[in-house]
Amino acid sequence: MLPLVWWIGRKSLSGLTRPRAIVAHTLRTVVVVLLVLAAAEVQLRRVSDSISVVYLLDQSQSIPAAEREAMFRYVAAAVAAHRDGTRGDRAGVIVFGRQAAVEAAPVEDDLNWLRKSESIAPGMTEATNLAEALRLAQSILPSETARRVVIVSDGNENLGAAERIAPHFATQGIGIDVVPIPLTWSGDVAVEKVELPAFSQQGETIEARVVVNNDATPSEGEGGKKRVKGRLRVTRRIGGAVETLAEETIELPPGKSVFPLAHLLDVPPGFYTYDAEFIPDDDAVEQTLRNNRATSFANVRGKGRVLFIENADSPGEFDYLIERLRAADILADVRTTAQPFATLADLQSYDTVVLANVPRISGDQADVLFSDEQVEALVRNTEMGCGLVLLGGPDSFGAGGWANTRLEEVSPIDFQVKNAKVVPSGALALVVDKSSSMSGDKIAMCRRAAIEAVRVLSAKDHVGVVAFDGQASWVMPMQQIGNRRDAIYSRISRLDASGGTNMYPGMEQGYRALTRVDGAAIKHMIVLTDGQTMPASFDRLVRQMRQDNITVSTVAVGSDADRRLLADIARIGGGKYYQVTSPRAVPRIFIKEAMRVARPLVFERESGIAPQIVFPHEMVRGIEGPLPPIKGFVLSDVKDSPLVEVALRSPLPTNQQTSTVLASWTYGLGRCVAFTTDAGHRWAAAWKEWDQYDALFTQIVRWSMRPRDEEGDFLVATEYQDGKIRAVVTAIHSQDEAASFPRVRASVTTPDMQMTEMPMRQTAPGRFVGELEVDDPGNYFLSINPGRSGGVLRAGVSVPYSVEFKDKQTNWRLLEALARQAPAGGGPGVLMEGDLLSLEPDGLLQFNSFRPTLPPAISLRDVWPELALLAACMFFFDVLIRRVAIRPLAAVSVVLARLRGTPESSPAASMERLQSRKAETVRQHEQRRASVRFEPTAADASSAPLDELPESDPSRAPAARSIAEEAPAEPPSYTSRLLAAKRR
């Protein structure tokens, strides 16, 4: 391209002086060369002798905790001893188990700050995936240095295949060193599994098979394998009841043993958990007790069962209803809130759960009757197909502390009434001690308690938080909640502890804020402190508050609080006094006290109100009116969803959204029913004499119950293998009908109550198979919808202890194979044996992983961005040299004048000189014009002007001579030369 550029430039640059043209040609040549090199993607080649080493530390449970901690000390010592900082060596750390994580990226540092892992996530240590750690190391090793990995592990990988990845390391020039971790297992006994039929019928005899593996090694001097004595216990559990099926003393031979247990299923239908446990006589043979137990499930079919939960403070309130259900051949198990259920497995044994006027929080000390885990279990149980019936009463729904909980999400009605005309708003002031004695766990619990109290309130309520130490200040001023919950939570989370204790200013400010709230039907204050306050006229203040219809409750945290003062304040203020020794009790107290403000309106009418059937739902089919009157029910809001069906409604109040008596909908795979009045104890006592009482309530319960698959049309088989849960669903009927099934859907509930979908694929007519990878051991519940009108299929899988405990010896074969890999152009790795705990200089530290046995790193770097940038700069100067005339001498003279300090004239003086020069030039020009004027002669009478006469004309010569004679003898000016050129 250069000759073409030069040829074009020869003409385009011809108007420039020769030096400028040469510079312009040179710049154009440089620009073209740079652009061509950039387009060719020129690279710089750099050879480096620095080394980057990444240590892969095995943190799985098969390695003892002492060795896992010692790995980090070894890394710091090895890097400090062998890394050469002068040549830029780098070191990094990756920890791995089930997954791999970067603990420290390769940096030029000794890593002496590394003491333990900060990247180990829950469940990460349950398996070993060395292959993923190698892939991660390959991605973070810098290519501009020589590269090596150091594997610190026992080699017992149970996920992935490291041997398949190692050859790729060799081809890329990455070396592999290995620090083996010798395992000193002396053997172990493990209960591997309990085998049970997937489905069983009530009254039949089944066989449970327990598989036990004896891998105990003999002591020194003993020959052969070791036999282990102990006891094998098999129990069956449903709900809170545990039944021992068998317990016998056995002697385990080496290897696996199978112990069958035949027994009669003389139990009600349900979902039963079987546990098998081995207790050795000699604890020395056990390396870990986590693998001494295995769990399985038995699904016993039969009649439908109902779990009926009532309030422990008022037992027998629903005895009449339970009696009528049992008379209708519905098996009802009654429990109280003292021990409702333990786990999701307990609930899976039932087809419907009935919460009968049950509060979540009860008692003077605000005891939490249902934990968050139990509420979550209720929700998951409903999603998996079980029914849920909520029976009303003065302690149910929002009045029982269920507002803003997961249970409200399941219900077809909202527990808070949004219509401000129906339910008046309330106001709550929280006066919290934030003195220095409240620091730590106390102030943290106060923050949580305040947030939970706000969560109970409705959007129409007002809330404010004032904190006091030596003085009082607003953490959050009194305001209506509205849609600002997140902002309120954020303000409360800033509450911190400092200073002394003076409670009076805080109560006074809270009182003044409550009096300024207009339209609040209930005004309440909660005061919390842990110490002695300064004396003040609390009696007068609290009595004034009672006159303004403001109630006060007090909470004393610890033994240093002024209990007498706080008890008197609560007594005079019409509230409750709470004394707690642990600040962890504060949140539930705040929740209960906040319910004073958020308590939903209970509509009561002594003369009675007759509910009306407004929709012909299955639950009221065959019920002929009029219905008996009820004396009250809990107001609520129907959820804004087309799935909600309202069957019964009260004519009063006239707002249809809040007067719902019976509503239902489908939630997940289950059904939920909300009955806002009771079943005959307080509000519906007249219903007990109603001849259709049995029909109504049995239909409500039966409609909500889990549908059952028709005549056992399906078989479900489940198993756990290779880290996956596998489910096989087989239809027991003709293949033609099975082929027309819609898509089978399955969901799995994990041990931490998370629900996930299991993809199912059809492998044959009427046969569907699904698999799901799982991480954590525990019980997994499967809900399978076959896509027919029949019921949901249930199954359970017990994932045993971590596979880490199955490998009890170091995998020397794998570790040696990895160390033998020789990178291209370098030597093989080293198997570095030594005591990881001692780190003696002649031990592990004698091996140098930064040794220069790897091929030097040749790095290539693209330089086209720099070339393109330089070409752009050169092009700028090319334009500059062609378009701007630069006089170097003039510029140099100006610079020299400035250096000598010669004063420069001002702009005004320069302009004045220029104007003077212009005037002088004009004057001289006029003089020249006057000097060339002449008088006309006879010869000038010619019609042609002088400049138009031919040179041969005789009249032209005298005129020219006359002009020449009269003109001054001076060189022609620029203007005269220009005129002469024009004439020519």
Short mmCIF file of N, CA and C in Angstrom, two decimals, residues 725-854:
data_model
loop_
_atom_site.label_atom_id
_atom_site.label_comp_id
_atom_site.label_asym_id
_atom_site.label_seq_id
_atom_site.Cartn_x
_atom_site.Cartn_y
_atom_site.Cartn_z
N ILE A 725 -31.78 -38.89 43.89
CA ILE A 725 -33.04 -39.54 44.22
C ILE A 725 -33.71 -39.96 42.92
N ARG A 726 -34.16 -41.20 42.89
CA ARG A 726 -34.78 -41.73 41.67
C ARG A 726 -36.17 -42.25 42.02
N ALA A 727 -37.16 -41.85 41.23
CA ALA A 727 -38.55 -42.28 41.43
C ALA A 727 -39.07 -42.88 40.13
N VAL A 728 -39.74 -44.03 40.25
CA VAL A 728 -40.32 -44.72 39.10
C VAL A 728 -41.80 -44.90 39.38
N VAL A 729 -42.65 -44.36 38.49
CA VAL A 729 -44.10 -44.46 38.61
C VAL A 729 -44.60 -45.37 37.49
N THR A 730 -45.33 -46.41 37.88
CA THR A 730 -45.84 -47.39 36.90
C THR A 730 -47.34 -47.49 37.05
N ALA A 731 -48.06 -47.37 35.93
CA ALA A 731 -49.51 -47.49 35.92
C ALA A 731 -49.91 -48.95 35.76
N ILE A 732 -50.88 -49.40 36.54
CA ILE A 732 -51.32 -50.79 36.50
C ILE A 732 -52.64 -50.85 35.73
N HIS A 733 -52.57 -50.74 34.43
CA HIS A 733 -53.74 -50.92 33.56
C HIS A 733 -53.22 -51.01 32.14
N SER A 734 -54.11 -50.96 31.18
CA SER A 734 -53.72 -51.22 29.79
C SER A 734 -52.74 -50.18 29.30
N GLN A 735 -51.85 -50.62 28.42
CA GLN A 735 -50.82 -49.72 27.90
C GLN A 735 -51.43 -48.65 27.01
N ASP A 736 -52.53 -48.97 26.33
CA ASP A 736 -53.14 -47.97 25.46
C ASP A 736 -53.64 -46.78 26.26
N GLU A 737 -54.29 -47.07 27.40
CA GLU A 737 -54.76 -45.98 28.25
C GLU A 737 -53.60 -45.26 28.89
N ALA A 738 -52.55 -45.99 29.28
CA ALA A 738 -51.40 -45.37 29.91
C ALA A 738 -50.68 -44.43 28.95
N ALA A 739 -50.68 -44.79 27.66
CA ALA A 739 -49.97 -43.95 26.70
C ALA A 739 -50.63 -42.59 26.54
N SER A 740 -51.92 -42.49 26.91
CA SER A 740 -52.64 -41.22 26.74
C SER A 740 -52.57 -40.33 27.98
N PHE A 741 -51.74 -40.71 28.97
CA PHE A 741 -51.62 -39.90 30.19
C PHE A 741 -51.05 -38.53 29.86
N PRO A 742 -51.52 -37.52 30.55
CA PRO A 742 -50.82 -36.23 30.45
C PRO A 742 -49.48 -36.32 31.18
N ARG A 743 -48.76 -35.24 31.15
CA ARG A 743 -47.43 -35.22 31.74
C ARG A 743 -47.50 -35.40 33.25
N VAL A 744 -46.74 -36.34 33.77
CA VAL A 744 -46.68 -36.59 35.21
C VAL A 744 -45.78 -35.53 35.85
N ARG A 745 -46.25 -34.97 36.95
CA ARG A 745 -45.48 -33.96 37.66
C ARG A 745 -45.13 -34.48 39.05
N ALA A 746 -43.94 -34.11 39.51
CA ALA A 746 -43.48 -34.55 40.83
C ALA A 746 -42.74 -33.41 41.50
N SER A 747 -42.90 -33.30 42.81
CA SER A 747 -42.18 -32.30 43.61
C SER A 747 -41.55 -32.99 44.79
N VAL A 748 -40.43 -32.44 45.24
CA VAL A 748 -39.66 -33.03 46.33
C VAL A 748 -39.49 -31.96 47.41
N THR A 749 -39.79 -32.33 48.64
CA THR A 749 -39.56 -31.46 49.80
C THR A 749 -38.30 -31.93 50.51
N THR A 750 -37.33 -31.03 50.61
CA THR A 750 -36.02 -31.36 51.17
C THR A 750 -36.06 -31.30 52.69
N PRO A 751 -35.02 -31.77 53.37
CA PRO A 751 -35.02 -31.71 54.85
C PRO A 751 -35.14 -30.31 55.42
N ASP A 752 -34.70 -29.27 54.68
CA ASP A 752 -34.83 -27.90 55.16
C ASP A 752 -36.12 -27.23 54.69
N MET A 753 -37.12 -28.05 54.30
CA MET A 753 -38.47 -27.60 53.96
C MET A 753 -38.52 -26.78 52.67
N GLN A 754 -37.57 -26.97 51.79
CA GLN A 754 -37.61 -26.33 50.50
C GLN A 754 -38.22 -27.28 49.49
N MET A 755 -39.08 -26.76 48.61
CA MET A 755 -39.73 -27.60 47.63
C MET A 755 -39.13 -27.33 46.25
N THR A 756 -38.84 -28.41 45.53
CA THR A 756 -38.28 -28.30 44.21
C THR A 756 -38.93 -29.31 43.30
N GLU A 757 -38.94 -29.00 42.01
CA GLU A 757 -39.56 -29.88 41.03
C GLU A 757 -38.60 -30.99 40.63
N MET A 758 -39.15 -32.19 40.44
CA MET A 758 -38.38 -33.31 39.91
C MET A 758 -38.87 -33.58 38.49
N PRO A 759 -38.03 -33.38 37.49
CA PRO A 759 -38.48 -33.65 36.11
C PRO A 759 -38.74 -35.14 35.90
N MET A 760 -39.88 -35.44 35.30
CA MET A 760 -40.28 -36.81 35.02
C MET A 760 -40.31 -37.03 33.51
N ARG A 761 -39.78 -38.14 33.05
CA ARG A 761 -39.79 -38.47 31.63
C ARG A 761 -40.44 -39.84 31.44
N GLN A 762 -41.15 -39.98 30.34
CA GLN A 762 -41.83 -41.24 30.05
C GLN A 762 -40.87 -42.14 29.30
N THR A 763 -40.60 -43.31 29.86
CA THR A 763 -39.68 -44.25 29.25
C THR A 763 -40.40 -45.40 28.54
N ALA A 764 -41.67 -45.58 28.86
CA ALA A 764 -42.47 -46.64 28.24
C ALA A 764 -43.92 -46.30 28.50
N PRO A 765 -44.87 -46.94 27.80
CA PRO A 765 -46.29 -46.68 28.08
C PRO A 765 -46.61 -46.98 29.54
N GLY A 766 -47.09 -45.94 30.24
CA GLY A 766 -47.47 -46.11 31.64
C GLY A 766 -46.32 -46.12 32.61
N ARG A 767 -45.11 -45.77 32.16
CA ARG A 767 -43.95 -45.79 33.05
C ARG A 767 -43.22 -44.45 32.95
N PHE A 768 -43.02 -43.82 34.12
CA PHE A 768 -42.36 -42.51 34.19
C PHE A 768 -41.22 -42.59 35.20
N VAL A 769 -40.11 -41.98 34.84
CA VAL A 769 -38.90 -42.02 35.68
C VAL A 769 -38.42 -40.59 35.90
N GLY A 770 -38.08 -40.29 37.14
CA GLY A 770 -37.54 -38.98 37.48
C GLY A 770 -36.31 -39.10 38.36
N GLU A 771 -35.37 -38.16 38.19
CA GLU A 771 -34.14 -38.14 38.99
C GLU A 771 -33.87 -36.72 39.46
N LEU A 772 -33.29 -36.61 40.64
CA LEU A 772 -32.96 -35.30 41.21
C LEU A 772 -31.71 -35.44 42.05
N GLU A 773 -30.72 -34.60 41.77
CA GLU A 773 -29.50 -34.59 42.57
C GLU A 773 -29.77 -33.92 43.91
N VAL A 774 -29.28 -34.53 44.98
CA VAL A 774 -29.46 -33.99 46.33
C VAL A 774 -28.10 -33.90 47.00
N ASP A 775 -28.00 -32.98 47.95
CA ASP A 775 -26.73 -32.74 48.63
C ASP A 775 -26.74 -33.22 50.08
N ASP A 776 -27.79 -32.87 50.81
CA ASP A 776 -27.78 -33.08 52.25
C ASP A 776 -28.44 -34.40 52.63
N PRO A 777 -27.91 -35.08 53.63
CA PRO A 777 -28.59 -36.28 54.14
C PRO A 777 -29.85 -35.89 54.89
N GLY A 778 -30.78 -36.82 54.97
CA GLY A 778 -32.04 -36.56 55.65
C GLY A 778 -33.20 -37.18 54.91
N ASN A 779 -34.41 -36.78 55.30
CA ASN A 779 -35.64 -37.34 54.74
C ASN A 779 -36.18 -36.44 53.64
N TYR A 780 -36.44 -37.01 52.49
CA TYR A 780 -36.99 -36.31 51.34
C TYR A 780 -38.38 -36.88 51.05
N PHE A 781 -39.38 -35.99 50.86
CA PHE A 781 -40.74 -36.41 50.61
C PHE A 781 -41.12 -36.08 49.16
N LEU A 782 -41.75 -37.04 48.51
CA LEU A 782 -42.13 -36.89 47.11
C LEU A 782 -43.65 -36.83 47.01
N SER A 783 -44.14 -35.87 46.24
CA SER A 783 -45.56 -35.77 45.90
C SER A 783 -45.65 -35.86 44.38
N ILE A 784 -46.34 -36.87 43.89
CA ILE A 784 -46.40 -37.14 42.46
C ILE A 784 -47.84 -37.04 42.01
N ASN A 785 -48.09 -36.17 41.02
CA ASN A 785 -49.41 -36.00 40.44
C ASN A 785 -49.44 -36.72 39.10
N PRO A 786 -50.16 -37.87 39.00
CA PRO A 786 -50.15 -38.62 37.74
C PRO A 786 -50.98 -37.98 36.63
N GLY A 787 -51.61 -36.85 36.90
CA GLY A 787 -52.33 -36.17 35.85
C GLY A 787 -53.73 -36.69 35.63
N ARG A 788 -54.25 -37.49 36.56
CA ARG A 788 -55.61 -37.98 36.45
C ARG A 788 -56.45 -37.36 37.56
N SER A 789 -57.71 -37.74 37.57
CA SER A 789 -58.60 -37.22 38.60
C SER A 789 -58.36 -37.86 39.95
N GLY A 790 -57.53 -38.89 39.98
CA GLY A 790 -57.23 -39.55 41.24
C GLY A 790 -56.37 -38.70 42.13
N GLY A 791 -55.91 -39.29 43.22
CA GLY A 791 -55.18 -38.53 44.21
C GLY A 791 -53.72 -38.39 43.89
N VAL A 792 -53.04 -37.71 44.79
CA VAL A 792 -51.60 -37.48 44.68
C VAL A 792 -50.88 -38.67 45.30
N LEU A 793 -49.85 -39.16 44.61
CA LEU A 793 -49.05 -40.27 45.11
C LEU A 793 -47.97 -39.72 46.03
N ARG A 794 -47.76 -40.38 47.14
CA ARG A 794 -46.76 -39.95 48.11
C ARG A 794 -45.70 -41.02 48.26
N ALA A 795 -44.49 -40.56 48.50
CA ALA A 795 -43.38 -41.48 48.75
C ALA A 795 -42.32 -40.73 49.53
N GLY A 796 -41.42 -41.48 50.10
CA GLY A 796 -40.33 -40.90 50.87
C GLY A 796 -39.02 -41.58 50.57
N VAL A 797 -37.95 -40.83 50.66
CA VAL A 797 -36.61 -41.36 50.45
C VAL A 797 -35.73 -40.84 51.57
N SER A 798 -34.98 -41.72 52.18
CA SER A 798 -34.05 -41.33 53.22
C SER A 798 -32.64 -41.35 52.65
N VAL A 799 -32.02 -40.19 52.57
CA VAL A 799 -30.64 -40.08 52.10
C VAL A 799 -29.73 -40.35 53.28
N PRO A 800 -28.90 -41.36 53.20
CA PRO A 800 -28.09 -41.75 54.37
C PRO A 800 -26.98 -40.75 54.65
N TYR A 801 -26.18 -41.12 55.63
CA TYR A 801 -25.04 -40.31 56.02
C TYR A 801 -24.13 -40.04 54.82
N SER A 802 -23.25 -39.11 54.97
CA SER A 802 -22.37 -38.72 53.88
C SER A 802 -21.53 -39.89 53.38
N VAL A 803 -21.36 -39.94 52.05
CA VAL A 803 -20.54 -40.99 51.46
C VAL A 803 -19.08 -40.84 51.88
N GLU A 804 -18.74 -39.74 52.50
CA GLU A 804 -17.37 -39.54 52.95
C GLU A 804 -16.95 -40.62 53.95
N PHE A 805 -17.89 -41.12 54.71
CA PHE A 805 -17.55 -42.08 55.76
C PHE A 805 -17.41 -43.50 55.21
N LYS A 806 -17.69 -43.69 53.92
CA LYS A 806 -17.52 -45.02 53.35
C LYS A 806 -16.07 -45.29 52.98
N ASP A 807 -15.32 -44.24 52.71
CA ASP A 807 -13.92 -44.39 52.32
C ASP A 807 -13.04 -44.19 53.54
N LYS A 808 -12.39 -45.25 53.94
CA LYS A 808 -11.64 -45.21 55.21
C LYS A 808 -10.14 -45.36 55.01
N GLN A 809 -9.67 -45.45 53.78
CA GLN A 809 -8.25 -45.57 53.49
C GLN A 809 -7.87 -44.54 52.43
N THR A 810 -6.65 -44.07 52.49
CA THR A 810 -6.15 -43.12 51.50
C THR A 810 -6.09 -43.78 50.12
N ASN A 811 -6.54 -43.06 49.11
CA ASN A 811 -6.53 -43.57 47.74
C ASN A 811 -5.16 -43.29 47.14
N TRP A 812 -4.19 -44.16 47.48
CA TRP A 812 -2.82 -43.95 47.00
C TRP A 812 -2.73 -44.10 45.49
N ARG A 813 -3.50 -44.96 44.92
CA ARG A 813 -3.41 -45.19 43.47
C ARG A 813 -3.72 -43.91 42.70
N LEU A 814 -4.80 -43.22 43.09
CA LEU A 814 -5.17 -41.98 42.40
C LEU A 814 -4.12 -40.90 42.63
N LEU A 815 -3.67 -40.74 43.85
CA LEU A 815 -2.70 -39.67 44.14
C LEU A 815 -1.39 -39.90 43.41
N GLU A 816 -0.92 -41.15 43.36
CA GLU A 816 0.32 -41.43 42.63
C GLU A 816 0.14 -41.21 41.13
N ALA A 817 -1.02 -41.56 40.60
CA ALA A 817 -1.27 -41.35 39.17
C ALA A 817 -1.26 -39.87 38.82
N LEU A 818 -1.81 -39.04 39.70
CA LEU A 818 -1.81 -37.59 39.44
C LEU A 818 -0.39 -37.02 39.51
N ALA A 819 0.40 -37.49 40.46
CA ALA A 819 1.77 -36.98 40.61
C ALA A 819 2.66 -37.41 39.45
N ARG A 820 2.35 -38.53 38.80
CA ARG A 820 3.19 -39.00 37.68
C ARG A 820 2.99 -38.19 36.41
N GLN A 821 1.97 -37.37 36.35
CA GLN A 821 1.72 -36.60 35.14
C GLN A 821 2.89 -35.63 34.91
N ALA A 822 3.51 -35.75 33.73
CA ALA A 822 4.64 -34.88 33.37
C ALA A 822 4.16 -33.82 32.39
N PRO A 823 4.24 -32.55 32.75
CA PRO A 823 3.80 -31.50 31.82
C PRO A 823 4.73 -31.42 30.62
N ALA A 824 4.20 -30.98 29.49
CA ALA A 824 4.98 -30.88 28.26
C ALA A 824 6.16 -29.95 28.48
N GLY A 825 7.38 -30.47 28.25
CA GLY A 825 8.59 -29.68 28.41
C GLY A 825 9.09 -29.59 29.82
N GLY A 826 8.51 -30.34 30.76
CA GLY A 826 8.94 -30.29 32.15
C GLY A 826 8.98 -31.67 32.78
N GLY A 827 9.33 -31.73 34.05
CA GLY A 827 9.43 -32.98 34.76
C GLY A 827 8.14 -33.33 35.48
N PRO A 828 7.96 -34.60 35.89
CA PRO A 828 6.75 -35.01 36.59
C PRO A 828 6.67 -34.38 37.97
N GLY A 829 5.48 -34.56 38.59
CA GLY A 829 5.27 -34.01 39.92
C GLY A 829 5.93 -34.85 41.00
N VAL A 830 5.73 -34.42 42.24
CA VAL A 830 6.37 -35.08 43.38
C VAL A 830 5.28 -35.49 44.36
N LEU A 831 5.37 -36.71 44.88
CA LEU A 831 4.50 -37.17 45.95
C LEU A 831 5.19 -36.81 47.27
N MET A 832 4.76 -35.75 47.90
CA MET A 832 5.44 -35.18 49.06
C MET A 832 4.84 -35.76 50.34
N GLU A 833 5.52 -36.76 50.89
CA GLU A 833 5.04 -37.42 52.11
C GLU A 833 5.71 -36.81 53.32
N GLY A 834 4.90 -36.62 54.37
CA GLY A 834 5.42 -36.05 55.60
C GLY A 834 4.28 -35.80 56.58
N ASP A 835 4.65 -35.40 57.78
CA ASP A 835 3.67 -35.15 58.82
C ASP A 835 3.12 -33.74 58.67
N LEU A 836 1.84 -33.64 58.35
CA LEU A 836 1.23 -32.34 58.14
C LEU A 836 1.10 -31.55 59.44
N LEU A 837 1.07 -32.23 60.55
CA LEU A 837 0.86 -31.56 61.83
C LEU A 837 2.13 -30.96 62.41
N SER A 838 3.29 -31.57 62.12
CA SER A 838 4.52 -31.10 62.75
C SER A 838 5.23 -30.03 61.92
N LEU A 839 5.25 -30.16 60.57
CA LEU A 839 5.91 -29.20 59.67
C LEU A 839 7.37 -28.99 60.03
N GLU A 840 8.10 -30.11 60.19
CA GLU A 840 9.53 -30.01 60.44
C GLU A 840 10.26 -29.62 59.14
N PRO A 841 11.44 -28.95 59.27
CA PRO A 841 12.17 -28.55 58.05
C PRO A 841 12.56 -29.73 57.18
N ASP A 842 12.83 -30.91 57.79
CA ASP A 842 13.19 -32.06 56.99
C ASP A 842 11.96 -32.90 56.63
N GLY A 843 10.77 -32.36 56.88
CA GLY A 843 9.55 -33.06 56.53
C GLY A 843 8.96 -32.50 55.24
N LEU A 844 7.72 -32.09 55.32
CA LEU A 844 7.05 -31.58 54.12
C LEU A 844 7.71 -30.32 53.57
N LEU A 845 8.29 -29.52 54.45
CA LEU A 845 8.85 -28.24 53.99
C LEU A 845 10.12 -28.42 53.17
N GLN A 846 10.69 -29.63 53.12
CA GLN A 846 11.88 -29.84 52.29
C GLN A 846 11.52 -29.89 50.81
N PHE A 847 10.26 -30.11 50.49
CA PHE A 847 9.83 -30.17 49.09
C PHE A 847 9.45 -28.77 48.63
N ASN A 848 10.01 -28.38 47.50
CA ASN A 848 9.82 -27.03 46.97
C ASN A 848 8.90 -27.10 45.75
N SER A 849 7.68 -26.61 45.90
CA SER A 849 6.75 -26.58 44.76
C SER A 849 7.03 -25.42 43.82
N PHE A 850 7.93 -24.50 44.21
CA PHE A 850 8.30 -23.39 43.33
C PHE A 850 9.60 -23.71 42.57
N ARG A 851 9.99 -24.98 42.53
CA ARG A 851 11.24 -25.37 41.85
C ARG A 851 11.11 -25.13 40.34
N PRO A 852 12.19 -24.72 39.69
CA PRO A 852 12.12 -24.37 38.26
C PRO A 852 12.25 -25.59 37.36
N THR A 853 11.39 -26.56 37.49
CA THR A 853 11.41 -27.74 36.62
C THR A 853 10.31 -27.69 35.56
N LEU A 854 9.59 -26.59 35.51
CA LEU A 854 8.53 -26.43 34.52
C LEU A 854 9.06 -25.64 33.33
#
